[in-house]
Amino acid sequence: SGPKRSAADAGGKRLVERPVDADADYDRLMEHLRGWIEEQIEGHVLAVAGHRIVHGGRDNVAPALLDEPLRQDLARLVPLAPLHQPHNLAAVEALARLHPGLPQVACFDTAFHARKPEVESVYAIPRELTEAGIRRYGFHGLSYEHIASRLPDVLGERAYGRVIVAHLGSGASLCAVREGRSLATTMGFTALDGLPMGTRSGQIDPGVLLYLMAEKGMGPEKLSRLL
């Protein structure tokens, strides 16, 4: 049961399910995907591609055209989301090579949390570190934004009150929402914080890391793997 390409229509009908070469690079995978999409939209022109980008940093708080300066800016955020950001950007670069004239738009997982209260965004560290970008960003924002938009259909007026939303999967987090806006969320500077997850520790006393560094001689690479 290796990797596969799978897609369904809005009604849940399976449109394609085929094995994918596990050794294929992004260019080959994107070429297969683009070809399949163009088969489905025969008679139409592929006008734009949208990408989920996990980390937008402090400044990218709305969908944006993925021009070269933005791509370089997002690449600098790779250390903050090493399990996601490199793969998000690799797909963008592969599609740019295959379809140079196609506009590509980034939608950021951090954007939904950008307007949460400042007290929920800062750590108790010197202000210059906060200004340098070490702050609570929060993630899974695209999921939370969608849920917030649908809650009125399910809860009516109660959807605009105090609601806690759980995004549960291998990566997991919680978000406090009021009037459709993020007030607080369990993930922080990176997607490691908060709930225990499939392959991530979640919240942990920072003293544990200091102990492991001082007493067990663990460096950044071993700690990163452990967490």
JSON list of C-alpha atoms in Angstrom, two decimals:
[
{"chain": "A", "resi": 1, "resn": "SER", "atom": "CA", "xyz": [0.00, 0.00, 0.00]},
{"chain": "A", "resi": 2, "resn": "GLY", "atom": "CA", "xyz": [2.34, 2.71, -1.28]},
{"chain": "A", "resi": 3, "resn": "PRO", "atom": "CA", "xyz": [1.49, 6.29, -2.15]},
{"chain": "A", "resi": 4, "resn": "LYS", "atom": "CA", "xyz": [-1.46, 6.92, -4.44]},
{"chain": "A", "resi": 5, "resn": "ARG", "atom": "CA", "xyz": [-3.21, 9.75, -6.24]},
{"chain": "A", "resi": 6, "resn": "SER", "atom": "CA", "xyz": [-6.83, 10.00, -5.21]},
{"chain": "A", "resi": 7, "resn": "ALA", "atom": "CA", "xyz": [-9.62, 12.48, -5.97]},
{"chain": "A", "resi": 8, "resn": "ALA", "atom": "CA", "xyz": [-13.40, 12.65, -5.58]},
{"chain": "A", "resi": 9, "resn": "ASP", "atom": "CA", "xyz": [-16.09, 15.03, -6.82]},
{"chain": "A", "resi": 10, "resn": "ALA", "atom": "CA", "xyz": [-18.27, 17.21, -4.59]},
{"chain": "A", "resi": 11, "resn": "GLY", "atom": "CA", "xyz": [-20.70, 14.34, -4.11]},
{"chain": "A", "resi": 12, "resn": "GLY", "atom": "CA", "xyz": [-18.00, 11.95, -2.93]},
{"chain": "A", "resi": 13, "resn": "LYS", "atom": "CA", "xyz": [-17.82, 9.94, -6.17]},
{"chain": "A", "resi": 14, "resn": "ARG", "atom": "CA", "xyz": [-14.30, 8.58, -6.69]},
{"chain": "A", "resi": 15, "resn": "LEU", "atom": "CA", "xyz": [-12.83, 10.09, -9.84]},
{"chain": "A", "resi": 16, "resn": "VAL", "atom": "CA", "xyz": [-9.36, 8.58, -9.75]},
{"chain": "A", "resi": 17, "resn": "GLU", "atom": "CA", "xyz": [-7.29, 6.33, -7.51]},
{"chain": "A", "resi": 18, "resn": "ARG", "atom": "CA", "xyz": [-3.97, 5.24, -8.94]},
{"chain": "A", "resi": 19, "resn": "PRO", "atom": "CA", "xyz": [-0.61, 4.21, -7.49]},
{"chain": "A", "resi": 20, "resn": "VAL", "atom": "CA", "xyz": [2.17, 6.80, -7.57]},
{"chain": "A", "resi": 21, "resn": "ASP", "atom": "CA", "xyz": [5.87, 6.09, -7.94]},
{"chain": "A", "resi": 22, "resn": "ALA", "atom": "CA", "xyz": [7.29, 6.52, -4.44]},
{"chain": "A", "resi": 23, "resn": "ASP", "atom": "CA", "xyz": [10.55, 7.83, -5.91]},
{"chain": "A", "resi": 24, "resn": "ALA", "atom": "CA", "xyz": [8.91, 10.46, -8.12]},
{"chain": "A", "resi": 25, "resn": "ASP", "atom": "CA", "xyz": [10.11, 14.03, -7.55]},
{"chain": "A", "resi": 26, "resn": "TYR", "atom": "CA", "xyz": [7.81, 17.06, -7.27]},
{"chain": "A", "resi": 27, "resn": "ASP", "atom": "CA", "xyz": [8.18, 17.94, -10.95]},
{"chain": "A", "resi": 28, "resn": "ARG", "atom": "CA", "xyz": [6.91, 14.52, -12.06]},
{"chain": "A", "resi": 29, "resn": "LEU", "atom": "CA", "xyz": [4.12, 14.45, -9.50]},
{"chain": "A", "resi": 30, "resn": "MET", "atom": "CA", "xyz": [2.97, 17.93, -10.44]},
{"chain": "A", "resi": 31, "resn": "GLU", "atom": "CA", "xyz": [3.10, 17.08, -14.14]},
{"chain": "A", "resi": 32, "resn": "HIS", "atom": "CA", "xyz": [0.82, 14.07, -13.56]},
{"chain": "A", "resi": 33, "resn": "LEU", "atom": "CA", "xyz": [-1.55, 16.16, -11.45]},
{"chain": "A", "resi": 34, "resn": "ARG", "atom": "CA", "xyz": [-1.69, 19.02, -13.94]},
{"chain": "A", "resi": 35, "resn": "GLY", "atom": "CA", "xyz": [-2.35, 16.60, -16.81]},
{"chain": "A", "resi": 36, "resn": "TRP", "atom": "CA", "xyz": [-5.19, 14.93, -14.92]},
{"chain": "A", "resi": 37, "resn": "ILE", "atom": "CA", "xyz": [-6.77, 18.26, -13.98]},
{"chain": "A", "resi": 38, "resn": "GLU", "atom": "CA", "xyz": [-6.62, 19.48, -17.58]},
{"chain": "A", "resi": 39, "resn": "GLU", "atom": "CA", "xyz": [-8.38, 16.28, -18.68]},
{"chain": "A", "resi": 40, "resn": "GLN", "atom": "CA", "xyz": [-11.18, 17.03, -16.23]},
{"chain": "A", "resi": 41, "resn": "ILE", "atom": "CA", "xyz": [-11.64, 20.62, -17.39]},
{"chain": "A", "resi": 42, "resn": "GLU", "atom": "CA", "xyz": [-11.48, 19.98, -21.13]},
{"chain": "A", "resi": 43, "resn": "GLY", "atom": "CA", "xyz": [-12.53, 23.12, -22.98]},
{"chain": "A", "resi": 44, "resn": "HIS", "atom": "CA", "xyz": [-11.47, 25.37, -20.11]},
{"chain": "A", "resi": 45, "resn": "VAL", "atom": "CA", "xyz": [-8.17, 27.01, -19.24]},
{"chain": "A", "resi": 46, "resn": "LEU", "atom": "CA", "xyz": [-6.36, 26.49, -15.95]},
{"chain": "A", "resi": 47, "resn": "ALA", "atom": "CA", "xyz": [-6.37, 30.07, -14.65]},
{"chain": "A", "resi": 48, "resn": "VAL", "atom": "CA", "xyz": [-4.74, 29.98, -11.20]},
{"chain": "A", "resi": 49, "resn": "ALA", "atom": "CA", "xyz": [-3.35, 27.56, -8.61]},
{"chain": "A", "resi": 50, "resn": "GLY", "atom": "CA", "xyz": [-3.95, 27.91, -4.88]},
{"chain": "A", "resi": 51, "resn": "HIS", "atom": "CA", "xyz": [-1.56, 26.48, -2.28]},
{"chain": "A", "resi": 52, "resn": "ARG", "atom": "CA", "xyz": [-1.87, 25.85, 1.42]},
{"chain": "A", "resi": 53, "resn": "ILE", "atom": "CA", "xyz": [1.26, 27.35, 2.97]},
{"chain": "A", "resi": 54, "resn": "VAL", "atom": "CA", "xyz": [1.63, 26.45, 6.64]},
{"chain": "A", "resi": 55, "resn": "HIS", "atom": "CA", "xyz": [3.67, 29.43, 7.85]},
{"chain": "A", "resi": 56, "resn": "GLY", "atom": "CA", "xyz": [3.14, 32.99, 6.65]},
{"chain": "A", "resi": 57, "resn": "GLY", "atom": "CA", "xyz": [5.08, 34.66, 9.44]},
{"chain": "A", "resi": 58, "resn": "ARG", "atom": "CA", "xyz": [3.99, 37.94, 10.98]},
{"chain": "A", "resi": 59, "resn": "ASP", "atom": "CA", "xyz": [3.40, 39.92, 7.79]},
{"chain": "A", "resi": 60, "resn": "ASN", "atom": "CA", "xyz": [1.50, 37.53, 5.51]},
{"chain": "A", "resi": 61, "resn": "VAL", "atom": "CA", "xyz": [-2.04, 37.61, 6.86]},
{"chain": "A", "resi": 62, "resn": "ALA", "atom": "CA", "xyz": [-4.12, 37.29, 3.68]},
{"chain": "A", "resi": 63, "resn": "PRO", "atom": "CA", "xyz": [-3.95, 35.29, 0.42]},
{"chain": "A", "resi": 64, "resn": "ALA", "atom": "CA", "xyz": [-1.09, 36.59, -1.72]},
{"chain": "A", "resi": 65, "resn": "LEU", "atom": "CA", "xyz": [0.41, 36.09, -5.17]},
{"chain": "A", "resi": 66, "resn": "LEU", "atom": "CA", "xyz": [3.46, 33.83, -4.95]},
{"chain": "A", "resi": 67, "resn": "ASP", "atom": "CA", "xyz": [5.97, 36.04, -6.71]},
{"chain": "A", "resi": 68, "resn": "GLU", "atom": "CA", "xyz": [9.71, 35.56, -6.25]},
{"chain": "A", "resi": 69, "resn": "PRO", "atom": "CA", "xyz": [10.12, 37.97, -3.29]},
{"chain": "A", "resi": 70, "resn": "LEU", "atom": "CA", "xyz": [7.30, 36.25, -1.38]},
{"chain": "A", "resi": 71, "resn": "ARG", "atom": "CA", "xyz": [8.72, 32.79, -2.13]},
{"chain": "A", "resi": 72, "resn": "GLN", "atom": "CA", "xyz": [12.09, 33.89, -0.75]},
{"chain": "A", "resi": 73, "resn": "ASP", "atom": "CA", "xyz": [10.41, 35.35, 2.32]},
{"chain": "A", "resi": 74, "resn": "LEU", "atom": "CA", "xyz": [8.52, 32.11, 2.96]},
{"chain": "A", "resi": 75, "resn": "ALA", "atom": "CA", "xyz": [11.67, 30.04, 2.50]},
{"chain": "A", "resi": 76, "resn": "ARG", "atom": "CA", "xyz": [13.19, 31.90, 5.47]},
{"chain": "A", "resi": 77, "resn": "LEU", "atom": "CA", "xyz": [10.41, 30.47, 7.63]},
{"chain": "A", "resi": 78, "resn": "VAL", "atom": "CA", "xyz": [11.38, 26.83, 6.92]},
{"chain": "A", "resi": 79, "resn": "PRO", "atom": "CA", "xyz": [13.07, 26.42, 10.37]},
{"chain": "A", "resi": 80, "resn": "LEU", "atom": "CA", "xyz": [9.72, 27.28, 12.01]},
{"chain": "A", "resi": 81, "resn": "ALA", "atom": "CA", "xyz": [7.78, 24.57, 10.13]},
{"chain": "A", "resi": 82, "resn": "PRO", "atom": "CA", "xyz": [10.35, 22.04, 8.90]},
{"chain": "A", "resi": 83, "resn": "LEU", "atom": "CA", "xyz": [7.82, 19.23, 8.40]},
{"chain": "A", "resi": 84, "resn": "HIS", "atom": "CA", "xyz": [5.58, 21.33, 6.13]},
{"chain": "A", "resi": 85, "resn": "GLN", "atom": "CA", "xyz": [7.07, 24.50, 4.68]},
{"chain": "A", "resi": 86, "resn": "PRO", "atom": "CA", "xyz": [9.74, 22.87, 2.46]},
{"chain": "A", "resi": 87, "resn": "HIS", "atom": "CA", "xyz": [7.13, 20.60, 0.83]},
{"chain": "A", "resi": 88, "resn": "ASN", "atom": "CA", "xyz": [4.64, 23.44, 0.41]},
{"chain": "A", "resi": 89, "resn": "LEU", "atom": "CA", "xyz": [7.26, 25.51, -1.40]},
{"chain": "A", "resi": 90, "resn": "ALA", "atom": "CA", "xyz": [8.60, 22.58, -3.44]},
{"chain": "A", "resi": 91, "resn": "ALA", "atom": "CA", "xyz": [5.17, 22.17, -5.03]},
{"chain": "A", "resi": 92, "resn": "VAL", "atom": "CA", "xyz": [5.08, 25.89, -5.85]},
{"chain": "A", "resi": 93, "resn": "GLU", "atom": "CA", "xyz": [8.51, 25.77, -7.50]},
{"chain": "A", "resi": 94, "resn": "ALA", "atom": "CA", "xyz": [7.66, 22.60, -9.46]},
{"chain": "A", "resi": 95, "resn": "LEU", "atom": "CA", "xyz": [4.47, 24.11, -10.84]},
{"chain": "A", "resi": 96, "resn": "ALA", "atom": "CA", "xyz": [6.33, 27.33, -11.73]},
{"chain": "A", "resi": 97, "resn": "ARG", "atom": "CA", "xyz": [8.77, 25.29, -13.84]},
{"chain": "A", "resi": 98, "resn": "LEU", "atom": "CA", "xyz": [5.99, 23.33, -15.54]},
{"chain": "A", "resi": 99, "resn": "HIS", "atom": "CA", "xyz": [3.62, 26.25, -16.08]},
{"chain": "A", "resi": 100, "resn": "PRO", "atom": "CA", "xyz": [5.66, 29.49, -15.93]},
{"chain": "A", "resi": 101, "resn": "GLY", "atom": "CA", "xyz": [2.78, 31.82, -16.76]},
{"chain": "A", "resi": 102, "resn": "LEU", "atom": "CA", "xyz": [0.29, 30.40, -14.27]},
{"chain": "A", "resi": 103, "resn": "PRO", "atom": "CA", "xyz": [-0.48, 32.69, -11.31]},
{"chain": "A", "resi": 104, "resn": "GLN", "atom": "CA", "xyz": [-0.05, 30.91, -7.98]},
{"chain": "A", "resi": 105, "resn": "VAL", "atom": "CA", "xyz": [-1.65, 32.13, -4.76]},
{"chain": "A", "resi": 106, "resn": "ALA", "atom": "CA", "xyz": [-0.63, 31.29, -1.19]},
{"chain": "A", "resi": 107, "resn": "CYS", "atom": "CA", "xyz": [-3.25, 30.76, 1.52]},
{"chain": "A", "resi": 108, "resn": "PHE", "atom": "CA", "xyz": [-1.64, 30.74, 4.97]},
{"chain": "A", "resi": 109, "resn": "ASP", "atom": "CA", "xyz": [-2.45, 28.50, 7.93]},
{"chain": "A", "resi": 110, "resn": "THR", "atom": "CA", "xyz": [-1.24, 31.23, 10.28]},
{"chain": "A", "resi": 111, "resn": "ALA", "atom": "CA", "xyz": [-3.43, 34.01, 8.84]},
{"chain": "A", "resi": 112, "resn": "PHE", "atom": "CA", "xyz": [-6.64, 33.19, 10.75]},
{"chain": "A", "resi": 113, "resn": "HIS", "atom": "CA", "xyz": [-4.82, 33.78, 14.05]},
{"chain": "A", "resi": 114, "resn": "ALA", "atom": "CA", "xyz": [-3.10, 37.02, 13.01]},
{"chain": "A", "resi": 115, "resn": "ARG", "atom": "CA", "xyz": [-5.71, 39.25, 14.68]},
{"chain": "A", "resi": 116, "resn": "LYS", "atom": "CA", "xyz": [-5.93, 37.41, 18.00]},
{"chain": "A", "resi": 117, "resn": "PRO", "atom": "CA", "xyz": [-5.28, 39.59, 21.07]},
{"chain": "A", "resi": 118, "resn": "GLU", "atom": "CA", "xyz": [-1.67, 40.66, 21.58]},
{"chain": "A", "resi": 119, "resn": "VAL", "atom": "CA", "xyz": [-1.64, 39.08, 25.05]},
{"chain": "A", "resi": 120, "resn": "GLU", "atom": "CA", "xyz": [-2.26, 35.72, 23.34]},
{"chain": "A", "resi": 121, "resn": "SER", "atom": "CA", "xyz": [0.51, 36.34, 20.81]},
{"chain": "A", "resi": 122, "resn": "VAL", "atom": "CA", "xyz": [3.52, 37.22, 22.99]},
{"chain": "A", "resi": 123, "resn": "TYR", "atom": "CA", "xyz": [5.75, 35.17, 25.25]},
{"chain": "A", "resi": 124, "resn": "ALA", "atom": "CA", "xyz": [7.19, 36.40, 28.56]},
{"chain": "A", "resi": 125, "resn": "ILE", "atom": "CA", "xyz": [10.54, 37.18, 26.95]},
{"chain": "A", "resi": 126, "resn": "PRO", "atom": "CA", "xyz": [12.39, 40.47, 26.26]},
{"chain": "A", "resi": 127, "resn": "ARG", "atom": "CA", "xyz": [10.45, 42.71, 23.88]},
{"chain": "A", "resi": 128, "resn": "GLU", "atom": "CA", "xyz": [13.24, 42.84, 21.31]},
{"chain": "A", "resi": 129, "resn": "LEU", "atom": "CA", "xyz": [12.91, 39.07, 20.82]},
{"chain": "A", "resi": 130, "resn": "THR", "atom": "CA", "xyz": [9.18, 39.44, 20.32]},
{"chain": "A", "resi": 131, "resn": "GLU", "atom": "CA", "xyz": [9.79, 42.19, 17.75]},
{"chain": "A", "resi": 132, "resn": "ALA", "atom": "CA", "xyz": [12.27, 39.89, 16.02]},
{"chain": "A", "resi": 133, "resn": "GLY", "atom": "CA", "xyz": [9.41, 37.48, 15.36]},
{"chain": "A", "resi": 134, "resn": "ILE", "atom": "CA", "xyz": [9.48, 35.06, 18.31]},
{"chain": "A", "resi": 135, "resn": "ARG", "atom": "CA", "xyz": [5.77, 34.99, 19.11]},
{"chain": "A", "resi": 136, "resn": "ARG", "atom": "CA", "xyz": [2.75, 32.69, 19.10]},
{"chain": "A", "resi": 137, "resn": "TYR", "atom": "CA", "xyz": [1.53, 32.36, 15.52]},
{"chain": "A", "resi": 138, "resn": "GLY", "atom": "CA", "xyz": [-0.88, 29.41, 15.65]},
{"chain": "A", "resi": 139, "resn": "PHE", "atom": "CA", "xyz": [-1.63, 27.00, 12.82]},
{"chain": "A", "resi": 140, "resn": "HIS", "atom": "CA", "xyz": [-4.46, 24.98, 11.21]},
{"chain": "A", "resi": 141, "resn": "GLY", "atom": "CA", "xyz": [-5.99, 28.36, 10.39]},
{"chain": "A", "resi": 142, "resn": "LEU", "atom": "CA", "xyz": [-7.49, 27.33, 7.05]},
{"chain": "A", "resi": 143, "resn": "SER", "atom": "CA", "xyz": [-9.38, 24.56, 8.83]},
{"chain": "A", "resi": 144, "resn": "TYR", "atom": "CA", "xyz": [-10.55, 26.87, 11.61]},
{"chain": "A", "resi": 145, "resn": "GLU", "atom": "CA", "xyz": [-11.57, 29.59, 9.15]},
{"chain": "A", "resi": 146, "resn": "HIS", "atom": "CA", "xyz": [-13.72, 27.09, 7.23]},
{"chain": "A", "resi": 147, "resn": "ILE", "atom": "CA", "xyz": [-15.31, 25.77, 10.42]},
{"chain": "A", "resi": 148, "resn": "ALA", "atom": "CA", "xyz": [-16.03, 29.30, 11.68]},
{"chain": "A", "resi": 149, "resn": "SER", "atom": "CA", "xyz": [-17.74, 30.11, 8.37]},
{"chain": "A", "resi": 150, "resn": "ARG", "atom": "CA", "xyz": [-19.97, 27.01, 8.63]},
{"chain": "A", "resi": 151, "resn": "LEU", "atom": "CA", "xyz": [-20.81, 27.14, 12.34]},
{"chain": "A", "resi": 152, "resn": "PRO", "atom": "CA", "xyz": [-23.81, 29.50, 11.88]},
{"chain": "A", "resi": 153, "resn": "ASP", "atom": "CA", "xyz": [-25.43, 26.86, 9.66]},
{"chain": "A", "resi": 154, "resn": "VAL", "atom": "CA", "xyz": [-25.10, 24.34, 12.49]},
{"chain": "A", "resi": 155, "resn": "LEU", "atom": "CA", "xyz": [-25.42, 26.38, 15.69]},
{"chain": "A", "resi": 156, "resn": "GLY", "atom": "CA", "xyz": [-27.33, 29.46, 14.61]},
{"chain": "A", "resi": 157, "resn": "GLU", "atom": "CA", "xyz": [-26.70, 32.47, 16.84]},
{"chain": "A", "resi": 158, "resn": "ARG", "atom": "CA", "xyz": [-24.68, 30.36, 19.28]},
{"chain": "A", "resi": 159, "resn": "ALA", "atom": "CA", "xyz": [-21.94, 30.20, 16.61]},
{"chain": "A", "resi": 160, "resn": "TYR", "atom": "CA", "xyz": [-21.07, 33.83, 17.43]},
{"chain": "A", "resi": 161, "resn": "GLY", "atom": "CA", "xyz": [-20.55, 33.09, 21.12]},
{"chain": "A", "resi": 162, "resn": "ARG", "atom": "CA", "xyz": [-17.67, 31.33, 22.84]},
{"chain": "A", "resi": 163, "resn": "VAL", "atom": "CA", "xyz": [-16.76, 28.20, 20.91]},
{"chain": "A", "resi": 164, "resn": "ILE", "atom": "CA", "xyz": [-13.81, 25.83, 21.25]},
{"chain": "A", "resi": 165, "resn": "VAL", "atom": "CA", "xyz": [-12.93, 24.06, 18.01]},
{"chain": "A", "resi": 166, "resn": "ALA", "atom": "CA", "xyz": [-10.77, 20.93, 17.91]},
{"chain": "A", "resi": 167, "resn": "HIS", "atom": "CA", "xyz": [-8.66, 20.14, 14.83]},
{"chain": "A", "resi": 168, "resn": "LEU", "atom": "CA", "xyz": [-7.80, 16.49, 15.41]},
{"chain": "A", "resi": 169, "resn": "GLY", "atom": "CA", "xyz": [-5.49, 14.31, 13.34]},
{"chain": "A", "resi": 170, "resn": "SER", "atom": "CA", "xyz": [-1.83, 13.33, 13.36]},
{"chain": "A", "resi": 171, "resn": "GLY", "atom": "CA", "xyz": [-1.29, 17.03, 13.95]},
{"chain": "A", "resi": 172, "resn": "ALA", "atom": "CA", "xyz": [-3.78, 18.42, 16.48]},
{"chain": "A", "resi": 173, "resn": "SER", "atom": "CA", "xyz": [-4.72, 21.73, 18.07]},
{"chain": "A", "resi": 174, "resn": "LEU", "atom": "CA", "xyz": [-7.55, 23.62, 19.74]},
{"chain": "A", "resi": 175, "resn": "CYS", "atom": "CA", "xyz": [-8.80, 27.12, 18.99]},
{"chain": "A", "resi": 176, "resn": "ALA", "atom": "CA", "xyz": [-11.01, 29.44, 21.02]},
{"chain": "A", "resi": 177, "resn": "VAL", "atom": "CA", "xyz": [-13.31, 31.30, 18.61]},
{"chain": "A", "resi": 178, "resn": "ARG", "atom": "CA", "xyz": [-15.73, 34.16, 19.25]},
{"chain": "A", "resi": 179, "resn": "GLU", "atom": "CA", "xyz": [-17.74, 35.98, 16.59]},
{"chain": "A", "resi": 180, "resn": "GLY", "atom": "CA", "xyz": [-15.90, 33.93, 13.97]},
{"chain": "A", "resi": 181, "resn": "ARG", "atom": "CA", "xyz": [-12.45, 35.14, 15.06]},
{"chain": "A", "resi": 182, "resn": "SER", "atom": "CA", "xyz": [-9.52, 33.38, 16.71]},
{"chain": "A", "resi": 183, "resn": "LEU", "atom": "CA", "xyz": [-8.98, 34.45, 20.32]},
{"chain": "A", "resi": 184, "resn": "ALA", "atom": "CA", "xyz": [-6.41, 31.84, 21.36]},
{"chain": "A", "resi": 185, "resn": "THR", "atom": "CA", "xyz": [-4.95, 28.61, 20.03]},
{"chain": "A", "resi": 186, "resn": "THR", "atom": "CA", "xyz": [-2.76, 25.85, 21.43]},
{"chain": "A", "resi": 187, "resn": "MET", "atom": "CA", "xyz": [0.00, 25.93, 18.80]},
{"chain": "A", "resi": 188, "resn": "GLY", "atom": "CA", "xyz": [2.56, 28.69, 19.09]},
{"chain": "A", "resi": 189, "resn": "PHE", "atom": "CA", "xyz": [5.87, 29.72, 17.52]},
{"chain": "A", "resi": 190, "resn": "THR", "atom": "CA", "xyz": [5.97, 26.35, 15.75]},
{"chain": "A", "resi": 191, "resn": "ALA", "atom": "CA", "xyz": [3.51, 23.51, 15.21]},
{"chain": "A", "resi": 192, "resn": "LEU", "atom": "CA", "xyz": [5.15, 21.55, 18.05]},
{"chain": "A", "resi": 193, "resn": "ASP", "atom": "CA", "xyz": [3.26, 23.24, 20.88]},
{"chain": "A", "resi": 194, "resn": "GLY", "atom": "CA", "xyz": [-0.05, 22.35, 22.48]},
{"chain": "A", "resi": 195, "resn": "LEU", "atom": "CA", "xyz": [-1.74, 18.97, 22.35]},
{"chain": "A", "resi": 196, "resn": "PRO", "atom": "CA", "xyz": [0.27, 15.72, 22.14]},
{"chain": "A", "resi": 197, "resn": "MET", "atom": "CA", "xyz": [0.18, 14.54, 18.52]},
{"chain": "A", "resi": 198, "resn": "GLY", "atom": "CA", "xyz": [0.96, 11.56, 16.32]},
{"chain": "A", "resi": 199, "resn": "THR", "atom": "CA", "xyz": [4.66, 12.39, 15.98]},
{"chain": "A", "resi": 200, "resn": "ARG", "atom": "CA", "xyz": [5.01, 15.60, 18.05]},
{"chain": "A", "resi": 201, "resn": "SER", "atom": "CA", "xyz": [5.37, 15.98, 21.80]},
{"chain": "A", "resi": 202, "resn": "GLY", "atom": "CA", "xyz": [3.07, 18.94, 22.20]},
{"chain": "A", "resi": 203, "resn": "GLN", "atom": "CA", "xyz": [3.48, 21.16, 25.27]},
{"chain": "A", "resi": 204, "resn": "ILE", "atom": "CA", "xyz": [6.53, 20.34, 27.36]},
{"chain": "A", "resi": 205, "resn": "ASP", "atom": "CA", "xyz": [8.28, 22.10, 30.25]},
{"chain": "A", "resi": 206, "resn": "PRO", "atom": "CA", "xyz": [11.23, 24.01, 28.71]},
{"chain": "A", "resi": 207, "resn": "GLY", "atom": "CA", "xyz": [13.22, 22.90, 31.73]},
{"chain": "A", "resi": 208, "resn": "VAL", "atom": "CA", "xyz": [13.11, 19.36, 30.30]},
{"chain": "A", "resi": 209, "resn": "LEU", "atom": "CA", "xyz": [15.01, 20.58, 27.24]},
{"chain": "A", "resi": 210, "resn": "LEU", "atom": "CA", "xyz": [17.55, 22.47, 29.36]},
{"chain": "A", "resi": 211, "resn": "TYR", "atom": "CA", "xyz": [18.08, 19.32, 31.45]},
{"chain": "A", "resi": 212, "resn": "LEU", "atom": "CA", "xyz": [18.55, 17.16, 28.35]},
{"chain": "A", "resi": 213, "resn": "MET", "atom": "CA", "xyz": [21.08, 19.64, 26.95]},
{"chain": "A", "resi": 214, "resn": "ALA", "atom": "CA", "xyz": [23.07, 20.01, 30.17]},
{"chain": "A", "resi": 215, "resn": "GLU", "atom": "CA", "xyz": [22.85, 16.48, 31.62]},
{"chain": "A", "resi": 216, "resn": "LYS", "atom": "CA", "xyz": [22.41, 14.27, 28.57]},
{"chain": "A", "resi": 217, "resn": "GLY", "atom": "CA", "xyz": [24.48, 16.24, 26.07]},
{"chain": "A", "resi": 218, "resn": "MET", "atom": "CA", "xyz": [21.66, 16.45, 23.54]},
{"chain": "A", "resi": 219, "resn": "GLY", "atom": "CA", "xyz": [22.11, 19.04, 20.80]},
{"chain": "A", "resi": 220, "resn": "PRO", "atom": "CA", "xyz": [19.56, 20.74, 18.53]},
{"chain": "A", "resi": 221, "resn": "GLU", "atom": "CA", "xyz": [19.30, 17.87, 16.04]},
{"chain": "A", "resi": 222, "resn": "LYS", "atom": "CA", "xyz": [18.62, 15.20, 18.69]},
{"chain": "A", "resi": 223, "resn": "LEU", "atom": "CA", "xyz": [16.18, 17.45, 20.54]},
{"chain": "A", "resi": 224, "resn": "SER", "atom": "CA", "xyz": [14.35, 18.24, 17.31]},
{"chain": "A", "resi": 225, "resn": "ARG", "atom": "CA", "xyz": [14.02, 14.55, 16.53]},
{"chain": "A", "resi": 226, "resn": "LEU", "atom": "CA", "xyz": [12.86, 13.79, 20.07]},
{"chain": "A", "resi": 227, "resn": "LEU", "atom": "CA", "xyz": [10.18, 16.50, 20.00]}
]
